[in-house]
Amino acid sequence: MKKTAVSFTLNNEQVDVLVEPRELLIHTLREKLSLTGSHIGCETSHCGACTVDMDGISVKSCTILAVQANGSELMTVEGLASDDGLHAVQEGFMQEHGLQCGFCTPGMLMRSYRFLQENPNPTEEEIRVGLSGNLCRCTGYQNIVKSVQYAAEKLQAKEEG
Ligand code: FES
Ligand code: FES
């Protein structure tokens, strides 16, 4: 099949890649760009394991064609940590035991990252609704909520300090 050239910014780096017109973004990320942090769970937009950030919104990369990402700014879980260390959401999931098997975690982290920019001071209920597109089969969600609360407090303290 004829390939199409696609360019985007990915974790702050310019990327040019050839993709098939029918290729899903999750496959481009994992198979062509070797970024396997984003997981494939359902491949039908239900589980959220493939969540990435695209132009400032959370998207499920199994429902986006790679060609649709042309010209966009993408961030995957690999881009969360910086030279300053782990991102607050990563620290939160670590401190509050927000994971068990870890399969949902990359998607949870990416959704939490964006959610806390949409709502920096959320209630428990708002966290549950904000992350409702991401499923976890292990934790019962309680510690995920606590992880996001931890991250929210940490981000607020950083802002104030
Ligand atoms: Fe994309 Fe489940 S793999 S939502
Ligand atoms: Fe296992 Fe969430 S930690 S699916």
XYZ file of C-alpha atoms in Angstrom, residues 56 60 147:
3
model
C -3.598 19.635 24.537
C -7.159 7.342 22.571
C -2.664 9.233 43.381
